[in-house]
Short mmCIF file of C-alpha atoms in Angstrom, two decimals:
data_model
loop_
_atom_site.label_atom_id
_atom_site.label_comp_id
_atom_site.label_asym_id
_atom_site.label_seq_id
_atom_site.Cartn_x
_atom_site.Cartn_y
_atom_site.Cartn_z
CA MET A 271 -124.02 -2.65 -69.16
CA GLU A 272 -120.24 -3.53 -69.72
CA GLY A 273 -121.24 -6.84 -71.42
CA LYS A 274 -123.16 -4.81 -73.91
CA ARG A 275 -120.30 -3.04 -74.79
CA LEU A 276 -117.84 -5.87 -75.87
CA THR A 277 -117.46 -6.98 -79.50
CA SER A 278 -120.40 -8.94 -81.01
CA TYR A 279 -121.57 -10.01 -84.49
CA ALA A 280 -123.90 -12.45 -86.18
CA MET A 281 -123.49 -14.23 -89.37
CA GLU A 282 -125.84 -13.48 -91.79
CA GLU A 283 -126.44 -14.89 -95.25
CA LEU A 284 -126.53 -12.25 -97.94
CA GLU A 285 -127.02 -12.65 -101.77
CA CYS A 286 -124.95 -10.78 -104.07
CA PRO A 287 -127.18 -8.21 -106.01
CA LYS A 288 -125.09 -8.60 -109.16
CA CYS A 289 -124.58 -12.37 -109.80
CA GLY A 290 -126.85 -13.99 -106.96
CA HIS A 291 -123.86 -15.81 -105.14
CA LYS A 292 -124.65 -16.29 -101.52
CA HIS A 293 -122.20 -15.22 -99.12
CA SER A 294 -122.07 -15.67 -95.33
CA LEU A 295 -120.96 -12.32 -93.82
CA LYS A 296 -120.03 -10.89 -90.42
CA LYS A 297 -122.36 -8.24 -89.19
CA TYR A 298 -121.02 -6.38 -86.08
CA LYS A 299 -123.45 -5.34 -83.35
CA VAL A 300 -120.76 -3.86 -81.16
CA ILE A 301 -117.28 -2.93 -82.34
CA ASN A 302 -115.06 -2.34 -79.14
CA VAL A 303 -111.55 -1.39 -80.20
CA THR A 304 -110.03 -1.12 -77.02
CA GLU A 305 -110.87 -4.88 -76.57
CA LYS A 306 -110.15 -5.56 -80.60
CA ALA A 307 -107.79 -2.66 -81.84
CA LYS A 308 -107.54 -4.38 -85.52
CA LEU A 309 -111.17 -3.56 -86.23
CA LYS A 310 -110.65 0.32 -86.09
CA GLU A 311 -107.92 -0.41 -89.11
CA GLU A 312 -110.55 -2.43 -90.81
CA ILE A 313 -113.15 0.17 -90.58
CA MET A 314 -110.48 3.05 -91.80
CA LYS A 315 -109.59 0.88 -94.92
CA ASN A 316 -113.46 0.38 -96.13
CA ARG A 317 -112.85 -3.67 -95.43
CA LEU A 318 -115.22 -4.04 -92.42
CA TYR A 319 -118.58 -2.36 -93.60
CA GLN A 320 -117.98 -3.64 -97.31
CA PHE A 321 -119.88 -6.40 -99.15
CA SER A 322 -117.39 -8.34 -101.41
CA CYS A 323 -118.37 -10.88 -103.89
CA GLU A 324 -115.54 -13.56 -104.53
CA GLU A 325 -117.56 -14.76 -107.41
CA CYS A 326 -118.09 -11.45 -109.79
CA GLU A 327 -115.88 -9.21 -107.61
CA TYR A 328 -118.92 -6.89 -107.13
CA MET A 329 -118.21 -4.45 -104.29
CA ALA A 330 -120.44 -2.15 -102.27
CA PRO A 331 -120.45 -0.40 -99.00
CA LEU A 332 -122.43 -1.95 -96.19
CA THR A 333 -123.85 0.26 -93.81
CA TYR A 334 -126.08 -1.20 -90.74
CA ASP A 335 -126.67 -0.41 -87.29
CA SER A 336 -123.98 -0.97 -84.91
CA LEU A 337 -122.29 0.62 -81.70
CA TYR A 338 -118.66 1.76 -82.11
CA VAL A 339 -116.72 1.83 -78.53
CA ASP A 340 -113.23 3.34 -77.95
CA SER A 341 -112.82 3.75 -74.06
CA GLN A 342 -109.24 5.32 -74.68
CA ARG A 343 -110.82 7.83 -76.57
CA ASN A 344 -113.67 8.01 -74.14
CA ILE A 345 -116.32 7.87 -76.89
CA MET A 346 -119.33 5.91 -78.23
CA ILE A 347 -120.49 6.29 -81.68
CA TYR A 348 -123.99 4.45 -82.70
CA MET A 349 -124.35 4.20 -86.67
CA ALA A 350 -128.00 3.90 -87.38
CA PRO A 351 -128.61 4.32 -90.97
CA VAL A 352 -132.63 4.14 -90.11
CA MET A 353 -133.80 5.21 -86.79
CA ASN A 354 -136.51 2.65 -85.44
CA ALA A 355 -138.17 1.83 -81.93
CA GLU A 356 -135.69 -1.14 -81.37
CA ILE A 357 -132.54 1.18 -81.81
CA LYS A 358 -134.18 3.64 -79.94
CA ALA A 359 -134.55 1.40 -77.00
CA GLU A 360 -130.76 0.22 -77.12
CA ILE A 361 -129.58 3.93 -77.26
CA ALA A 362 -131.66 4.48 -74.00
CA GLU A 363 -130.27 1.69 -72.38
CA LEU A 364 -126.72 2.95 -73.38
CA GLU A 365 -127.39 6.50 -72.25
CA GLN A 366 -127.60 5.32 -68.37
CA GLU A 367 -123.80 5.47 -68.79
CA LYS A 368 -122.36 8.86 -67.81
CA GLY A 369 -118.97 10.19 -68.40
CA ILE A 370 -118.41 9.18 -71.85
CA ASP A 371 -119.21 11.15 -75.12
CA LYS A 372 -122.05 9.67 -77.28
CA ARG A 373 -122.81 10.53 -80.76
CA LEU A 374 -124.91 9.42 -83.65
CA VAL A 375 -124.14 9.09 -87.30
CA ASP A 376 -126.06 7.65 -89.90
CA ASN A 377 -123.55 6.51 -92.67
CA ILE A 378 -119.91 4.99 -92.84
CA ASN A 379 -118.29 8.21 -93.71
CA ASP A 380 -119.53 10.24 -90.65
CA LEU A 381 -118.34 7.38 -88.36
CA LYS A 382 -114.86 7.22 -89.76
CA GLU A 383 -114.85 11.13 -89.49
CA LYS A 384 -115.61 10.83 -85.67
CA ILE A 385 -113.04 8.07 -85.41
CA MET A 386 -110.04 10.38 -87.01
CA ILE A 387 -111.36 13.54 -85.04
CA ALA A 388 -110.82 11.74 -81.63
CA ASP A 389 -107.99 9.99 -82.52
CA ASN A 390 -106.39 13.63 -82.97
CA HIS A 391 -107.91 14.56 -79.53
CA LEU A 392 -109.81 17.27 -81.32
CA ASP A 393 -113.70 18.04 -80.58
CA ASP A 394 -116.15 17.29 -83.05
CA ARG A 395 -118.28 19.86 -81.95
CA VAL A 396 -115.55 22.41 -82.59
CA ILE A 397 -114.74 21.03 -86.10
CA GLU A 398 -118.31 21.23 -87.30
CA ILE A 399 -118.67 24.88 -86.29
CA ILE A 400 -115.17 25.55 -88.47
CA LYS A 401 -116.84 23.80 -91.39
CA ILE A 402 -119.54 26.41 -91.55
CA MET A 403 -117.29 29.13 -91.03
CA TYR A 404 -115.04 27.82 -94.19
CA ILE A 405 -118.24 27.56 -96.10
CA ASP A 406 -118.74 31.16 -95.43
CA GLN A 407 -115.31 31.98 -96.80
CA MET A 408 -115.77 29.79 -99.85
CA LYS A 409 -119.16 31.16 -101.19
CA LYS A 410 -117.72 33.14 -103.78
CA GLU A 411 -115.24 30.41 -104.96
CA MET A 412 -117.78 27.79 -105.24
CA GLU A 413 -120.04 30.00 -107.45
CA ASP A 414 -122.74 27.50 -109.44
CA ASP A 415 -120.88 24.39 -107.93
CA THR A 416 -123.04 22.08 -105.29
CA LEU A 417 -121.39 21.67 -102.31
CA LEU A 418 -121.84 17.62 -101.53
CA ASN A 419 -119.97 17.00 -98.32
CA ILE A 420 -117.30 18.24 -95.94
CA LEU A 421 -115.04 15.77 -93.92
CA PHE A 422 -112.14 16.43 -91.56
CA ASP A 423 -108.88 14.83 -92.47
CA TYR A 424 -105.25 14.70 -91.60
CA ASN A 425 -101.79 13.75 -92.89
CA ARG A 426 -99.56 13.14 -89.88
CA ASP A 427 -99.75 16.27 -87.95
CA ASN A 428 -101.53 18.23 -90.59
CA TYR A 429 -104.97 18.95 -90.39
CA CYS A 430 -107.40 19.78 -93.15
CA LEU A 431 -111.12 19.86 -94.46
CA VAL A 432 -111.88 18.15 -97.62
CA PHE A 433 -114.76 19.94 -99.78
CA PHE A 434 -116.36 17.24 -102.12
CA GLN A 435 -118.40 19.21 -104.81
CA LYS A 436 -119.75 17.98 -108.10
CA LYS A 437 -117.11 19.55 -109.83
CA GLY A 438 -114.43 17.63 -108.06
CA ILE A 439 -112.75 17.50 -104.26
CA GLY A 440 -110.75 20.28 -102.41
CA LYS A 441 -108.73 20.90 -99.34
CA ILE A 442 -108.23 23.71 -96.91
CA PRO A 443 -105.87 23.38 -94.47
CA LEU A 444 -106.98 23.81 -90.85
CA THR A 445 -104.35 25.03 -88.22
CA ARG A 446 -104.26 24.25 -84.57
CA GLU A 447 -104.18 28.01 -83.94
CA PHE A 448 -107.66 28.79 -85.50
CA TYR A 449 -108.90 25.50 -84.33
CA ARG A 450 -107.77 26.70 -80.77
CA GLN A 451 -109.49 30.35 -81.36
CA VAL A 452 -112.70 28.94 -82.58
CA GLU A 453 -112.70 26.46 -79.63
CA ASP A 454 -112.15 29.17 -77.01
CA LYS A 455 -114.51 31.56 -78.78
CA TYR A 456 -117.57 29.22 -78.99
CA LYS A 457 -116.53 26.79 -75.62
CA ASP A 458 -119.83 28.37 -73.76
CA ALA A 459 -122.04 28.12 -76.54
CA ILE A 460 -120.97 24.54 -77.40
CA LYS A 461 -121.51 23.59 -73.41
CA GLU A 462 -124.86 25.25 -73.67
CA HIS A 463 -125.94 23.32 -76.72
CA SER A 464 -124.35 19.96 -75.45
CA MET A 465 -125.84 17.12 -73.32
CA ASP A 466 -124.88 13.64 -71.87
CA SER A 467 -126.82 11.58 -74.07
CA PHE A 468 -126.24 10.58 -77.88
CA MET A 469 -126.03 13.75 -79.77
CA LYS A 470 -125.99 13.87 -83.54
CA VAL A 471 -123.31 16.43 -84.27
CA ASP A 472 -123.15 17.95 -87.54
CA MET A 473 -123.42 20.94 -89.35
CA GLU A 474 -127.00 21.25 -88.74
CA TRP A 475 -126.07 21.32 -84.99
CA ALA A 476 -123.23 23.60 -85.50
CA GLY A 477 -125.34 26.12 -87.46
CA LYS A 478 -127.87 26.59 -84.57
CA ILE A 479 -125.07 27.91 -82.43
CA LEU A 480 -123.78 30.24 -85.04
CA PHE A 481 -127.10 31.65 -85.89
CA LYS A 482 -127.66 32.14 -81.96
CA ASN A 483 -124.14 34.05 -81.65
CA HIS A 484 -124.42 35.57 -85.21
CA ASN A 485 -123.87 39.17 -83.41
CA LYS A 486 -120.60 37.95 -81.88
CA PHE A 487 -119.59 36.13 -85.05
CA ASN A 488 -119.56 39.29 -86.88
#
């Protein structure tokens, strides 16, 4: 099992969709940042999952299935844009390992968010619950705007949630005190809705907890 968690990649030839120039690109199957710490920086700076053509300077995100491993943060994150039988088989084998948090994401932004949350020693399950609570508070302010996404972010020791809307981007600060209050209030519900297998922890997951605990929430 340990060998399956070591950094590995395959070279793949890709053609630029703009100019047709052919590239030889590294596609990582496993990214173990405990073993190769610099790869985390490459992800966070949008360098690793990125197609860049030196011929015409065309650039685009390149999302593909891969496993992110951080033993120091005790987390494995499997990014799978599309779930298929092969990926399900790989995940089933990885799930044999106990005592490590396992998460599923389907895009690069969610992967980066999970990494930031883990690096700040926070619980992504609590963060997802807080997102929904913040949305409830912002309903009147958003009016006819469309909410596209909400992501956790931080600057040094200051946490915030970033709201991506059609009309622009906004930030709301997240205090440690409020985080701890939510963590304490929903700790039993979080435990009840968690398992030792790969979980897709997002707002849909958190919404089920809040719906079930609606009376407590009010």
